[in-house]
Coordinates of N, CA, C and O in Angstrom, one line a residue:
X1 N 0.8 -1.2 0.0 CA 0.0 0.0 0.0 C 0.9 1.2 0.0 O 1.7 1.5 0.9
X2 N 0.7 2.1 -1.1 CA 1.4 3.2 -1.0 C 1.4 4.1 0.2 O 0.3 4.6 0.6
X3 N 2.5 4.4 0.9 CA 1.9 5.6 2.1 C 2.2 4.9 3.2 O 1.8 5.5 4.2
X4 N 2.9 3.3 3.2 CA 2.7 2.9 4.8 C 4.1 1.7 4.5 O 4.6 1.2 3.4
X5 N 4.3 1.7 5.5 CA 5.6 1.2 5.6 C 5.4 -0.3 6.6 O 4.3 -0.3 7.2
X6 N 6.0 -1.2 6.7 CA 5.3 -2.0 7.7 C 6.5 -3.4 8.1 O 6.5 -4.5 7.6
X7 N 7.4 -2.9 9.1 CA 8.8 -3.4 9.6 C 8.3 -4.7 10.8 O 7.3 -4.5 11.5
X8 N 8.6 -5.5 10.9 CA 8.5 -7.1 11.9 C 10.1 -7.0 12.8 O 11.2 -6.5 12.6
X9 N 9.5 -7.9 14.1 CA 10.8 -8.6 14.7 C 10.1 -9.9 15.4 O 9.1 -9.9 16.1
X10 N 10.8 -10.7 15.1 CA 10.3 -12.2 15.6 C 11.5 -12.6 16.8 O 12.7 -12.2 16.8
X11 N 11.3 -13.2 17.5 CA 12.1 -14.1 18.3 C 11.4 -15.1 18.3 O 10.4 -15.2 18.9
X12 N 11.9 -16.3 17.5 CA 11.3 -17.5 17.6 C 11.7 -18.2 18.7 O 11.0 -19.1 19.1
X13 N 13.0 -17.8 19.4 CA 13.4 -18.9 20.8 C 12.6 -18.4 22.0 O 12.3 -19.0 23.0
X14 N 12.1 -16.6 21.7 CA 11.2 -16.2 23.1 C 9.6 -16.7 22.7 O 8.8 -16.8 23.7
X15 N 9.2 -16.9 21.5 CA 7.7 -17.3 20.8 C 7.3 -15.6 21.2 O 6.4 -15.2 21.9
X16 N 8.2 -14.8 20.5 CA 7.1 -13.3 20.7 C 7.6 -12.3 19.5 O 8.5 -12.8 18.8
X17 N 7.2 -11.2 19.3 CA 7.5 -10.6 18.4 C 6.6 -9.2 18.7 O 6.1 -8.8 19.8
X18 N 6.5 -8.5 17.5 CA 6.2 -7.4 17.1 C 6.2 -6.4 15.4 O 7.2 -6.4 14.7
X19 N 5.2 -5.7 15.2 CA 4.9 -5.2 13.9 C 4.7 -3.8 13.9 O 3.7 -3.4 14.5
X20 N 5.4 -2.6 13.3 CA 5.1 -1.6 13.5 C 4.7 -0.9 12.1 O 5.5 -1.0 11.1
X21 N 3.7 -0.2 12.0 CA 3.5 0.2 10.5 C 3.1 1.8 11.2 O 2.3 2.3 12.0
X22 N 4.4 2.1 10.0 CA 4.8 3.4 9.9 C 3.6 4.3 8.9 O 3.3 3.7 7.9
X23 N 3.2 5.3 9.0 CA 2.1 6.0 8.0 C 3.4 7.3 7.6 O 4.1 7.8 8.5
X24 N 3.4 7.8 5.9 CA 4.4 8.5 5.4 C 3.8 10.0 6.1 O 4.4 11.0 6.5
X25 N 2.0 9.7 6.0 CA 1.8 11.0 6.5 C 0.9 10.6 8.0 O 0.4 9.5 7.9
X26 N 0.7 11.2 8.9 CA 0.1 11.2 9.8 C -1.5 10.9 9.2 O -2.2 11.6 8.5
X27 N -1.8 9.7 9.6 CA -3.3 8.9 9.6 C -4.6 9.4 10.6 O -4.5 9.9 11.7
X28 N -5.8 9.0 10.0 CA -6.8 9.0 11.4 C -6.9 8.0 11.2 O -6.6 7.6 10.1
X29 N -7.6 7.0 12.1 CA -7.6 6.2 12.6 C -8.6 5.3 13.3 O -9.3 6.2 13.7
X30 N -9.3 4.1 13.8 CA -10.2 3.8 15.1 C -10.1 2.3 15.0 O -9.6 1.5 14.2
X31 N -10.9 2.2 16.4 CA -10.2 0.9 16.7 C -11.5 0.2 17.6 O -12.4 0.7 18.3
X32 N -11.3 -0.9 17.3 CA -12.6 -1.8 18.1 C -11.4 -2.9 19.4 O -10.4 -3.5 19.0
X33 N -11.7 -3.1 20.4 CA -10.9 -3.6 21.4 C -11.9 -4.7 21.7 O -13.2 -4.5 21.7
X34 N -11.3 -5.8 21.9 CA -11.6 -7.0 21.8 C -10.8 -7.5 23.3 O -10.1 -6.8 24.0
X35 N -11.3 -9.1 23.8 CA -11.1 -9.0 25.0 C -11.0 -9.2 26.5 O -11.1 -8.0 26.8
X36 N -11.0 -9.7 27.2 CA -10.7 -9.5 28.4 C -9.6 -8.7 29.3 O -9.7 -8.4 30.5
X37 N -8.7 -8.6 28.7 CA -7.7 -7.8 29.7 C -7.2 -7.2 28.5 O -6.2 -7.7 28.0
X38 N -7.7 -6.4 27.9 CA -6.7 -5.9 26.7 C -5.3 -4.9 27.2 O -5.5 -3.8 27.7
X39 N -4.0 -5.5 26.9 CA -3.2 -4.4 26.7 C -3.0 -3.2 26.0 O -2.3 -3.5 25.0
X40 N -3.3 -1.7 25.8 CA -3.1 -1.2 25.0 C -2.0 0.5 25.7 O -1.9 0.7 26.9
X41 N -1.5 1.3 24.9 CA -1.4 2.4 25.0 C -1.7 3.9 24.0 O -2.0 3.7 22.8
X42 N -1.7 4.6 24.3 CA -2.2 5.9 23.5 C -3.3 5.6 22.3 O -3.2 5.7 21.1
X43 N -4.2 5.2 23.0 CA -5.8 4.8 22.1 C -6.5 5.9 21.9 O -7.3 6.1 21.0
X44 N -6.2 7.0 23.0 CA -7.4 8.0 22.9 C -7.3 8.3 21.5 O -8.1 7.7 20.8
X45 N -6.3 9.3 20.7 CA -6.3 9.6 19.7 C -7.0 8.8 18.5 O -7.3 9.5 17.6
X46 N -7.2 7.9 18.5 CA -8.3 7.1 17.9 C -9.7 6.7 18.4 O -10.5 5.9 18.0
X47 N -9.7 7.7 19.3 CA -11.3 7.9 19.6 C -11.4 9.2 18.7 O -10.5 9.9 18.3
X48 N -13.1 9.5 18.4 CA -13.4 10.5 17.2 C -13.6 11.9 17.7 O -13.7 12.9 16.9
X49 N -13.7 12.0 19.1 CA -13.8 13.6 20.0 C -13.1 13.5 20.5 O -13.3 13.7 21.7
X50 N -11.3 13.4 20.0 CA -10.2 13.5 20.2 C -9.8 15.0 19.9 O -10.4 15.8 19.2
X51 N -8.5 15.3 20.8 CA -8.2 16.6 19.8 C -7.1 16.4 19.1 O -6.7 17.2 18.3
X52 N -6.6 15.4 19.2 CA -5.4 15.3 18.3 C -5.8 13.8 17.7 O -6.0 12.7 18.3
X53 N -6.0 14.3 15.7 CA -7.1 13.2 15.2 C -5.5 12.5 14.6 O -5.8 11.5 13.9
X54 N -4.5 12.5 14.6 CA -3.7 12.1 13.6 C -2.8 11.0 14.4 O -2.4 11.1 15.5
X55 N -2.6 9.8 13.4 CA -1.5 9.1 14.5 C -0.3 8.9 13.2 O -0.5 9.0 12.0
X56 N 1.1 8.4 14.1 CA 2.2 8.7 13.2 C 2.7 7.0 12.9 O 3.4 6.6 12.0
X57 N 2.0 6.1 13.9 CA 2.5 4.9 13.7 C 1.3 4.2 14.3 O 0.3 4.6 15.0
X58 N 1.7 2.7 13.9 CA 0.7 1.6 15.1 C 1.9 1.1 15.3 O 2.8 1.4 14.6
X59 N 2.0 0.0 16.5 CA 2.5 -0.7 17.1 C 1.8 -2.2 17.2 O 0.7 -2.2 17.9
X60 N 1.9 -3.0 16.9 CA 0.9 -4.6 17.8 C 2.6 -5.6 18.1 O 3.5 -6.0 17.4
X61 N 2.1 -5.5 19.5 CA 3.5 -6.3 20.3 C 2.8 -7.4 20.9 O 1.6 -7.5 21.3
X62 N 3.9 -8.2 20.9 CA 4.0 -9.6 22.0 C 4.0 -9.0 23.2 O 4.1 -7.8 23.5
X63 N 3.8 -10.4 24.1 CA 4.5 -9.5 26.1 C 3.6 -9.3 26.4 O 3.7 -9.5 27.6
X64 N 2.8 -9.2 26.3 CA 1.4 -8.8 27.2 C 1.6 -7.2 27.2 O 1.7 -6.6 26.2
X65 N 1.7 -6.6 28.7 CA 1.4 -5.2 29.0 C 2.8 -5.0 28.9 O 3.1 -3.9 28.5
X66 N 4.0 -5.8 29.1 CA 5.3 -5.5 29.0 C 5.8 -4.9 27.6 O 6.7 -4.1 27.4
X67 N 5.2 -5.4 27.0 CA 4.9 -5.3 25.3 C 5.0 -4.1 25.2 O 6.0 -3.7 24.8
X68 N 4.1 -3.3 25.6 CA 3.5 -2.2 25.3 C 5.0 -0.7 25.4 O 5.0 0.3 24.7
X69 N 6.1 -1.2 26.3 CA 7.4 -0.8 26.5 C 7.4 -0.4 25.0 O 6.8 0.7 24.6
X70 N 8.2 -1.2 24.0 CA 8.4 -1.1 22.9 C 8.0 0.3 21.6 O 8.5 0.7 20.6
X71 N 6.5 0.7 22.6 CA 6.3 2.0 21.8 C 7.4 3.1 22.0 O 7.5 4.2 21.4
X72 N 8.1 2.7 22.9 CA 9.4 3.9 22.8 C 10.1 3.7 22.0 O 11.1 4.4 22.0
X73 N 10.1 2.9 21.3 CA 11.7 2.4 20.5 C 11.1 3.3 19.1 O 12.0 3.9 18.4
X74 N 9.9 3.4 18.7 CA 9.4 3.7 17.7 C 8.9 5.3 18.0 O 8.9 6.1 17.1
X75 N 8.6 5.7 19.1 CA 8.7 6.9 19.4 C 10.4 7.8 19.5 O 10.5 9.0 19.8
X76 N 11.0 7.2 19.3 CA 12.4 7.0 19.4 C 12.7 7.6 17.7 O 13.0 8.7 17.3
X77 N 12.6 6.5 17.2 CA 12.8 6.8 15.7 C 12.1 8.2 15.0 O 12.7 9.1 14.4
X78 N 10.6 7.9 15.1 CA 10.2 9.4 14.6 C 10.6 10.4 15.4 O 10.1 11.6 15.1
X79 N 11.2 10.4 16.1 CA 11.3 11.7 17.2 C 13.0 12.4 16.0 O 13.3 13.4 15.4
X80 N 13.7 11.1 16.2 CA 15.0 11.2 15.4 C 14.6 11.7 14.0 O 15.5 12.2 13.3
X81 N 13.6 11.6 13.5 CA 13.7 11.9 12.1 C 12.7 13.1 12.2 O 12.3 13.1 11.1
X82 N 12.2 14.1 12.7 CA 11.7 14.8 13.3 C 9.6 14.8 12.6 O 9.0 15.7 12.0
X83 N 9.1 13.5 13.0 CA 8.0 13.0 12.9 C 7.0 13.2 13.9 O 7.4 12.8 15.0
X84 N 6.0 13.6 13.9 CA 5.3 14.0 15.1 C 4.3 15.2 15.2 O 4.0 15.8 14.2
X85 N 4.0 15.4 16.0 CA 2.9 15.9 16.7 C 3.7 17.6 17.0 O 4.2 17.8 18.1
X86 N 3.7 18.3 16.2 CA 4.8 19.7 16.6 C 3.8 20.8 17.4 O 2.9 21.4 16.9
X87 N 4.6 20.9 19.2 CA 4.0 21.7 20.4 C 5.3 22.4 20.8 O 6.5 22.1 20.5
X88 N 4.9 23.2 21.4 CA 5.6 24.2 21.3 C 7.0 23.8 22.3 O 8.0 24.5 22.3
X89 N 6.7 22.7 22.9 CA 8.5 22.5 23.2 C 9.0 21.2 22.7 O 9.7 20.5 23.4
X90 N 8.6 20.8 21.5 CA 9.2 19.9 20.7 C 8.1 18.9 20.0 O 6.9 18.9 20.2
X91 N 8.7 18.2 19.4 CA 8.0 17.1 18.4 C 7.2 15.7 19.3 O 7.9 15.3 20.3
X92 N 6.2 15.1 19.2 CA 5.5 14.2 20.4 C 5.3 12.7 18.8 O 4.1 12.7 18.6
X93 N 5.6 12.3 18.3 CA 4.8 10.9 17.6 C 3.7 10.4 18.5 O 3.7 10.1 19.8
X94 N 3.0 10.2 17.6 CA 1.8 9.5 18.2 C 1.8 8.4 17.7 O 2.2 8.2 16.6
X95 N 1.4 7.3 18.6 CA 2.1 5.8 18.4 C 1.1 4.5 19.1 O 1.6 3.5 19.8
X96 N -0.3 4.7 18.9 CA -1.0 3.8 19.6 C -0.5 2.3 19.9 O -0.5 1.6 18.9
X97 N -0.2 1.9 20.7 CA -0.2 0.1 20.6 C -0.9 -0.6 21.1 O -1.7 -0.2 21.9
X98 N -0.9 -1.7 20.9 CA -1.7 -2.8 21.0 C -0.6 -4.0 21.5 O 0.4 -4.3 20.8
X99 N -1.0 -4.9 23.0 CA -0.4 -6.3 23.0 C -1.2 -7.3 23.0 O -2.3 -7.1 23.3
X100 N -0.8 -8.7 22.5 CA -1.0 -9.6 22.9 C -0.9 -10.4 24.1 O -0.3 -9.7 24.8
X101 N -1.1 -11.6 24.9 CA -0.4 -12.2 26.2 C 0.0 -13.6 25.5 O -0.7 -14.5 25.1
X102 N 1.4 -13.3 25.3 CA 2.1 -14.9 25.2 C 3.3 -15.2 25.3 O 4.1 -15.8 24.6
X103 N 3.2 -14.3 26.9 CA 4.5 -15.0 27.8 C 4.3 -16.4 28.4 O 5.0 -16.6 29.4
X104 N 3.7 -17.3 28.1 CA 3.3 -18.8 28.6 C 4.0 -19.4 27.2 O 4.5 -20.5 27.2
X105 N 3.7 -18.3 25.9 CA 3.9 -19.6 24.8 C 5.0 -20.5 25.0 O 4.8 -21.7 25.3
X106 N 6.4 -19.9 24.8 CA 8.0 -20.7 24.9 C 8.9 -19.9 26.3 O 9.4 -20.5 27.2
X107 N 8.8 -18.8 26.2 CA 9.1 -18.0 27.1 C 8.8 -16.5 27.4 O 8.4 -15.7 26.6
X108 N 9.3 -16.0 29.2 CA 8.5 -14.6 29.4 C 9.4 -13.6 29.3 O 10.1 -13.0 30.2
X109 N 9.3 -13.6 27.5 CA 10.8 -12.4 27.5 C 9.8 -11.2 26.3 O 9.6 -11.4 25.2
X110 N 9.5 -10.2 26.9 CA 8.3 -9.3 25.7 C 9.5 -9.0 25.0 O 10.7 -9.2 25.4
X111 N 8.8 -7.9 23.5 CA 9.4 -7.6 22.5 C 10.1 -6.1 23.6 O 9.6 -5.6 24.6
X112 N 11.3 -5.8 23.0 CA 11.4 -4.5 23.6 C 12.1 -3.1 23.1 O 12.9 -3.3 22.2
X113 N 11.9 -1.8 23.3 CA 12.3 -0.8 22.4 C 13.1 -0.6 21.4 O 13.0 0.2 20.5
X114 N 14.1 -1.5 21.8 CA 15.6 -2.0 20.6 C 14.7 -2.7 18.9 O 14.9 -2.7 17.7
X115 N 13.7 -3.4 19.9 CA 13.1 -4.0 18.8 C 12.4 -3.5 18.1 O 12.1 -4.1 17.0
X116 N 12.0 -2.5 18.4 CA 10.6 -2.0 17.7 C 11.4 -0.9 17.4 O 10.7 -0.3 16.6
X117 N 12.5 -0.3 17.5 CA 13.3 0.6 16.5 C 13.8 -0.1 15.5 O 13.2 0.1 14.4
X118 N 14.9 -1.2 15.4 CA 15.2 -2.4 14.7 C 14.0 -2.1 13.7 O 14.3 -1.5 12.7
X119 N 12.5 -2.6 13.8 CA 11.4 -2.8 13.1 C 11.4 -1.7 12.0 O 11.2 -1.8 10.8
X120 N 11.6 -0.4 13.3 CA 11.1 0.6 12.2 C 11.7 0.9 10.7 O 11.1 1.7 9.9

């Protein structure tokens, strides 16, 4: 798809991973959450009576809630390339994520920020 970028990291010896898809321009977005214990972070912006309608990336990680770490590695990257949300004391990427729980699969090691820069 023109306009989106979309980087992986697997660890097959931890059974976990992660997927980040990059948007060239800032996206809107929404999201249906499924569930019993859903991990997520920075979802508001994907509600529709947000004030900031635009997001700069998604995230979907392994790890459960540990998972959810990893959105710095990708807030990390757009930050370095000067991508984001521009306030008046600097650049913010918006970076909703989403985890999975499957620290039981092989082992309890989540994806982590190294990785999800790596991805980007």
């Amino acid at each position: 798809m023109q306009g989106l970028k979309v980087g992986h990291v697997s660890h097959q010896e931890w059974g976990t991973g992660l997927t980040v898809f990059l948007f060239d321009r800032a996206a809107v977005g929404s999201y249906v959450l499924c569930g019993s214990g859903p991990a997520s972070h920075e979802l508001a912006p994907l509600e529709p009576d947000n004030s900031v309608e635009r997001v700069h990336a998604l995230l979907f990680s392994g790890g459960s809630a540990y998972g959810l770490h990893a959105a710095n590695g990708v807030m990390r990257y757009l930050t370095e390339r000067g991508i984001g949300l521009t306030l008046p004391h600097g650049i913010v990427p918006i970076v909703p994520a989403v985890a999975i729980y499957d620290l039981a699969h092989k082992a309890a090691f989540p994806p982590t920020d190294a990785d999800a820069y790596q991805a980007c």
